[in-house]
PDB file of C-alpha atoms in Angstrom:
ATOM      1  CA  UNK S  60       0.000   0.000   0.000  1.00  0.00           C
ATOM      2  CA  UNK S  61       2.842   2.405   0.832  1.00  0.00           C
ATOM      3  CA  UNK S  62       4.518   1.682  -2.505  1.00  0.00           C
ATOM      4  CA  UNK S  63       1.215   2.255  -4.348  1.00  0.00           C
ATOM      5  CA  UNK S  64       0.811   5.572  -2.564  1.00  0.00           C
ATOM      6  CA  UNK S  65       4.394   6.712  -3.240  1.00  0.00           C
ATOM      7  CA  UNK S  66       4.332   5.820  -6.929  1.00  0.00           C
ATOM      8  CA  UNK S  67       0.819   7.264  -7.340  1.00  0.00           C
ATOM      9  CA  UNK S  68       2.087  10.548  -5.903  1.00  0.00           C
ATOM     10  CA  UNK S  69       5.172  10.449  -8.138  1.00  0.00           C
ATOM     11  CA  UNK S  70       2.993   9.827 -11.207  1.00  0.00           C
ATOM     12  CA  UNK S  71       0.698  12.750 -10.282  1.00  0.00           C
ATOM     13  CA  UNK S  72       3.654  15.119  -9.816  1.00  0.00           C
ATOM     14  CA  UNK S  73       5.239  14.044 -13.103  1.00  0.00           C
ATOM     15  CA  UNK S  74       1.932  14.468 -14.952  1.00  0.00           C
ATOM     16  CA  UNK S  75       1.602  18.012 -13.552  1.00  0.00           C
ATOM     17  CA  UNK S  76       5.182  18.787 -14.556  1.00  0.00           C
ATOM     18  CA  UNK S  77       4.589  17.440 -18.087  1.00  0.00           C
ATOM     19  CA  UNK S  78       1.417  19.534 -18.410  1.00  0.00           C
ATOM     20  CA  UNK S  79       3.267  22.658 -17.254  1.00  0.00           C
ATOM     21  CA  UNK S  80       6.063  22.004 -19.764  1.00  0.00           C
ATOM     22  CA  UNK S  81       3.474  21.510 -22.528  1.00  0.00           C
ATOM     23  CA  UNK S  82       1.750  24.817 -21.662  1.00  0.00           C
ATOM     24  CA  UNK S  83       5.127  26.536 -22.072  1.00  0.00           C
ATOM     25  CA  UNK S  84       5.683  24.870 -25.454  1.00  0.00           C
ATOM     26  CA  UNK S  85       8.077  22.208 -24.219  1.00  0.00           C
ATOM     27  CA  UNK S  86       8.037  18.481 -23.803  1.00  0.00           C
ATOM     28  CA  UNK S  87       9.068  16.614 -20.682  1.00  0.00           C
ATOM     29  CA  UNK S  88      11.224  13.586 -21.382  1.00  0.00           C
ATOM     30  CA  UNK S  89      12.096  10.913 -18.851  1.00  0.00           C
ATOM     31  CA  UNK S  90      15.758  10.908 -17.805  1.00  0.00           C
ATOM     32  CA  UNK S  91      16.053   7.347 -19.122  1.00  0.00           C
ATOM     33  CA  UNK S  92      15.327   8.400 -22.714  1.00  0.00           C
ATOM     34  CA  UNK S  93      18.078   9.503 -25.079  1.00  0.00           C
ATOM     35  CA  UNK S  94      16.571  11.519 -27.882  1.00  0.00           C
ATOM     36  CA  UNK S  95      19.236  10.787 -30.485  1.00  0.00           C
ATOM     37  CA  UNK S  96      22.751   9.456 -30.873  1.00  0.00           C
ATOM     38  CA  UNK S  97      25.177  11.984 -29.444  1.00  0.00           C
ATOM     39  CA  UNK S  98      22.657  13.245 -26.873  1.00  0.00           C
ATOM     40  CA  UNK S  99      23.931  13.673 -23.334  1.00  0.00           C
ATOM     41  CA  UNK S 100      24.248  10.419 -21.432  1.00  0.00           C
ATOM     42  CA  UNK S 101      21.104   9.296 -19.647  1.00  0.00           C
ATOM     43  CA  UNK S 102      20.885   9.807 -15.910  1.00  0.00           C
ATOM     44  CA  UNK S 103      20.936   7.054 -13.323  1.00  0.00           C
ATOM     45  CA  UNK S 104      18.389   5.857 -10.783  1.00  0.00           C
ATOM     46  CA  UNK S 105      19.980   5.582  -7.368  1.00  0.00           C
ATOM     47  CA  UNK S 106      18.245   3.383  -4.813  1.00  0.00           C
ATOM     48  CA  UNK S 107      18.827   3.150  -1.052  1.00  0.00           C
ATOM     49  CA  UNK S 108      17.917  -0.134   0.622  1.00  0.00           C
ATOM     50  CA  UNK S 109      17.836  -0.020   4.418  1.00  0.00           C
ATOM     51  CA  UNK S 110      19.179  -2.977   6.373  1.00  0.00           C
ATOM     52  CA  UNK S 111      18.813  -4.217   9.932  1.00  0.00           C
ATOM     53  CA  UNK S 112      22.520  -4.516  10.661  1.00  0.00           C
ATOM     54  CA  UNK S 113      26.064  -5.114   9.394  1.00  0.00           C
ATOM     55  CA  UNK S 114      25.548  -8.804   8.621  1.00  0.00           C
ATOM     56  CA  UNK S 115      22.543  -8.091   6.401  1.00  0.00           C
ATOM     57  CA  UNK S 116      24.400  -5.177   4.803  1.00  0.00           C
ATOM     58  CA  UNK S 117      27.353  -7.430   3.933  1.00  0.00           C
ATOM     59  CA  UNK S 118      25.095 -10.127   2.467  1.00  0.00           C
ATOM     60  CA  UNK S 119      23.051  -7.594   0.457  1.00  0.00           C
ATOM     61  CA  UNK S 120      26.102  -5.792  -0.979  1.00  0.00           C
ATOM     62  CA  UNK S 121      27.638  -9.110  -2.054  1.00  0.00           C
ATOM     63  CA  UNK S 122      24.341 -10.422  -3.459  1.00  0.00           C
ATOM     64  CA  UNK S 123      23.754  -7.272  -5.509  1.00  0.00           C
ATOM     65  CA  UNK S 124      27.409  -7.309  -6.589  1.00  0.00           C
ATOM     66  CA  UNK S 125      26.909 -10.859  -7.861  1.00  0.00           C
ATOM     67  CA  UNK S 126      23.786  -9.850  -9.783  1.00  0.00           C
ATOM     68  CA  UNK S 127      24.959  -6.415 -10.952  1.00  0.00           C
ATOM     69  CA  UNK S 128      25.754  -7.531 -14.545  1.00  0.00           C
ATOM     70  CA  UNK S 129      22.193  -8.859 -14.926  1.00  0.00           C
ATOM     71  CA  UNK S 130      20.732  -5.731 -13.291  1.00  0.00           C
ATOM     72  CA  UNK S 131      22.742  -3.509 -15.621  1.00  0.00           C
ATOM     73  CA  UNK S 132      21.641  -5.576 -18.635  1.00  0.00           C
ATOM     74  CA  UNK S 133      17.988  -5.344 -17.553  1.00  0.00           C
ATOM     75  CA  UNK S 134      18.089  -1.638 -16.782  1.00  0.00           C
ATOM     76  CA  UNK S 135      20.669  -0.354 -19.271  1.00  0.00           C
ATOM     77  CA  UNK S 136      19.489   2.177 -21.806  1.00  0.00           C
ATOM     78  CA  UNK S 137      20.740   3.072 -25.248  1.00  0.00           C
ATOM     79  CA  UNK S 138      19.557   5.523 -27.847  1.00  0.00           C
ATOM     80  CA  UNK S 139      15.990   5.919 -29.063  1.00  0.00           C
ATOM     81  CA  UNK S 140      15.431   6.147 -32.790  1.00  0.00           C
ATOM     82  CA  UNK S 141      18.788   4.767 -33.869  1.00  0.00           C
ATOM     83  CA  UNK S 142      20.466   1.408 -33.872  1.00  0.00           C
ATOM     84  CA  UNK S 143      20.505  -0.247 -30.449  1.00  0.00           C
ATOM     85  CA  UNK S 144      23.516   0.485 -28.279  1.00  0.00           C
ATOM     86  CA  UNK S 145      24.966  -2.957 -27.541  1.00  0.00           C
ATOM     87  CA  UNK S 146      27.072  -1.805 -24.580  1.00  0.00           C
ATOM     88  CA  UNK S 147      24.307  -2.369 -21.979  1.00  0.00           C
ATOM     89  CA  UNK S 148      24.636   0.931 -20.153  1.00  0.00           C
ATOM     90  CA  UNK S 149      26.251   3.720 -22.101  1.00  0.00           C
ATOM     91  CA  UNK S 150      26.173   5.845 -18.926  1.00  0.00           C
ATOM     92  CA  UNK S 151      28.293   3.334 -16.995  1.00  0.00           C
ATOM     93  CA  UNK S 152      30.580   2.614 -19.938  1.00  0.00           C
ATOM     94  CA  UNK S 153      31.435   6.316 -20.273  1.00  0.00           C
ATOM     95  CA  UNK S 154      31.433   7.152 -16.553  1.00  0.00           C
ATOM     96  CA  UNK S 155      34.506   8.184 -14.627  1.00  0.00           C
ATOM     97  CA  UNK S 156      32.363   8.347 -11.472  1.00  0.00           C
ATOM     98  CA  UNK S 157      31.789   4.618 -10.903  1.00  0.00           C
ATOM     99  CA  UNK S 158      33.922   1.873  -9.435  1.00  0.00           C
ATOM    100  CA  UNK S 159      33.101  -1.788  -9.622  1.00  0.00           C
ATOM    101  CA  UNK S 160      31.849  -2.993  -6.279  1.00  0.00           C
ATOM    102  CA  UNK S 161      34.396  -4.808  -4.138  1.00  0.00           C
ATOM    103  CA  UNK S 162      33.508  -8.037  -2.393  1.00  0.00           C
ATOM    104  CA  UNK S 163      32.885  -7.317   1.286  1.00  0.00           C
ATOM    105  CA  UNK S 164      34.183  -9.788   3.828  1.00  0.00           C
ATOM    106  CA  UNK S 165      32.449  -7.696   6.485  1.00  0.00           C
ATOM    107  CA  UNK S 166      30.426  -4.492   6.792  1.00  0.00           C
ATOM    108  CA  UNK S 167      32.060  -3.714  10.117  1.00  0.00           C
ATOM    109  CA  UNK S 168      33.323  -0.090  10.063  1.00  0.00           C
ATOM    110  CA  UNK S 169      36.930  -1.235  10.689  1.00  0.00           C
ATOM    111  CA  UNK S 170      36.831  -3.543   7.676  1.00  0.00           C
ATOM    112  CA  UNK S 171      35.231  -0.835   5.527  1.00  0.00           C
ATOM    113  CA  UNK S 172      38.243   1.359   6.359  1.00  0.00           C
ATOM    114  CA  UNK S 173      40.459  -1.376   4.862  1.00  0.00           C
ATOM    115  CA  UNK S 174      38.267  -1.440   1.730  1.00  0.00           C
ATOM    116  CA  UNK S 175      38.441   2.375   1.537  1.00  0.00           C
ATOM    117  CA  UNK S 176      42.253   2.261   1.844  1.00  0.00           C
ATOM    118  CA  UNK S 177      42.431  -0.409  -0.873  1.00  0.00           C
ATOM    119  CA  UNK S 178      40.383   1.566  -3.406  1.00  0.00           C
ATOM    120  CA  UNK S 179      42.354   4.706  -2.519  1.00  0.00           C
ATOM    121  CA  UNK S 180      45.595   2.844  -3.250  1.00  0.00           C
ATOM    122  CA  UNK S 181      44.343   1.103  -6.425  1.00  0.00           C
ATOM    123  CA  UNK S 182      42.044   3.743  -7.917  1.00  0.00           C
ATOM    124  CA  UNK S 183      42.978   6.995  -6.184  1.00  0.00           C
ATOM    125  CA  UNK S 184      39.458   7.299  -4.746  1.00  0.00           C
ATOM    126  CA  UNK S 185      38.634   7.107  -1.057  1.00  0.00           C
ATOM    127  CA  UNK S 186      34.846   7.330  -1.274  1.00  0.00           C
ATOM    128  CA  UNK S 187      33.034   3.991  -1.003  1.00  0.00           C
ATOM    129  CA  UNK S 188      29.873   5.546  -2.444  1.00  0.00           C
ATOM    130  CA  UNK S 189      31.609   5.739  -5.828  1.00  0.00           C
ATOM    131  CA  UNK S 190      31.194   1.960  -6.050  1.00  0.00           C
ATOM    132  CA  UNK S 191      28.210   0.729  -8.061  1.00  0.00           C
ATOM    133  CA  UNK S 192      26.838  -0.879  -4.900  1.00  0.00           C
ATOM    134  CA  UNK S 193      28.044   0.641  -1.650  1.00  0.00           C
ATOM    135  CA  UNK S 194      27.461   0.173   2.064  1.00  0.00           C
ATOM    136  CA  UNK S 195      26.192   3.295   3.850  1.00  0.00           C
ATOM    137  CA  UNK S 196      26.910   3.639   7.540  1.00  0.00           C
ATOM    138  CA  UNK S 197      23.982   4.185   9.833  1.00  0.00           C
ATOM    139  CA  UNK S 198      23.559   7.418  11.764  1.00  0.00           C
ATOM    140  CA  UNK S 199      21.445   8.407  14.723  1.00  0.00           C
ATOM    141  CA  UNK S 200      18.693   9.494  12.314  1.00  0.00           C
ATOM    142  CA  UNK S 201      19.002   6.783   9.670  1.00  0.00           C
ATOM    143  CA  UNK S 202      19.698   3.037   9.738  1.00  0.00           C
ATOM    144  CA  UNK S 203      22.540   1.464   7.796  1.00  0.00           C
ATOM    145  CA  UNK S 204      21.785   0.983   4.132  1.00  0.00           C
ATOM    146  CA  UNK S 205      23.061  -0.167   0.766  1.00  0.00           C
ATOM    147  CA  UNK S 206      23.322   2.353  -2.073  1.00  0.00           C
ATOM    148  CA  UNK S 207      22.650   0.990  -5.569  1.00  0.00           C
ATOM    149  CA  UNK S 208      23.890   3.351  -8.264  1.00  0.00           C
ATOM    150  CA  UNK S 209      24.597   1.100 -11.249  1.00  0.00           C
ATOM    151  CA  UNK S 210      21.097   1.315 -12.756  1.00  0.00           C
ATOM    152  CA  UNK S 211      20.164   3.631 -15.588  1.00  0.00           C
ATOM    153  CA  UNK S 212      17.175   5.936 -15.259  1.00  0.00           C
ATOM    154  CA  UNK S 213      14.021   4.378 -16.594  1.00  0.00           C
ATOM    155  CA  UNK S 214      11.746   5.791 -19.308  1.00  0.00           C
ATOM    156  CA  UNK S 215       8.544   5.411 -17.306  1.00  0.00           C
ATOM    157  CA  UNK S 216       7.203   5.337 -13.758  1.00  0.00           C
ATOM    158  CA  UNK S 217       6.138   1.715 -14.362  1.00  0.00           C
ATOM    159  CA  UNK S 218       9.722   0.750 -15.275  1.00  0.00           C
ATOM    160  CA  UNK S 219      11.046   2.609 -12.229  1.00  0.00           C
ATOM    161  CA  UNK S 220       8.562   0.772 -10.041  1.00  0.00           C
ATOM    162  CA  UNK S 221       9.608  -2.591 -11.505  1.00  0.00           C
ATOM    163  CA  UNK S 222      13.220  -1.693 -10.784  1.00  0.00           C
ATOM    164  CA  UNK S 223      12.376  -0.812  -7.156  1.00  0.00           C
ATOM    165  CA  UNK S 224      10.343  -4.002  -6.664  1.00  0.00           C
ATOM    166  CA  UNK S 225      13.186  -6.126  -8.063  1.00  0.00           C
ATOM    167  CA  UNK S 226      15.678  -4.515  -5.665  1.00  0.00           C
ATOM    168  CA  UNK S 227      13.261  -4.929  -2.744  1.00  0.00           C
ATOM    169  CA  UNK S 228      12.883  -8.631  -3.606  1.00  0.00           C
ATOM    170  CA  UNK S 229      16.664  -9.065  -3.647  1.00  0.00           C
ATOM    171  CA  UNK S 230      16.887  -7.251  -0.293  1.00  0.00           C
ATOM    172  CA  UNK S 231      14.274  -9.607   1.182  1.00  0.00           C
ATOM    173  CA  UNK S 232      16.216 -12.569  -0.173  1.00  0.00           C
ATOM    174  CA  UNK S 233      19.393 -11.241   1.460  1.00  0.00           C
ATOM    175  CA  UNK S 234      17.549 -10.749   4.745  1.00  0.00           C
ATOM    176  CA  UNK S 235      16.437 -14.385   4.718  1.00  0.00           C
TER     177      UNK S 235
END
């Protein structure tokens, strides 16, 4: 019910935005749609999946890491109106902002410091959230989570919803 409400609200807001753009003589395009070859790279859909603790976080990161090629293949976007882009995700292929997710032996903060040091040494980047799938530390206001940032933006609210449901199903599988 909560998901229905959230996506219903999102659809209503997007419809209003599209109508406002139309009144001004424009057209609203979804961020997952490339209008032509050579257009700017499509945006991504970042998802945050909350976990109950470090063990679940470790299992979920490693599960999503294992399935990330399939997720990218399912959610990758190419151009519209031209030949299909066979790369899977042009956004990820061209990105200098993404690192392949490292296998986590533990989501304990001390181990994550070792992972951070390793990617700093190997890639010159010390930010774990640059990985396609990254553990997020919990705070007083927010539980620990897993950030998924390897998925391309979708061309419709229905596709976005399917993407969210798939990730939620994988999170439930990891929890079990």
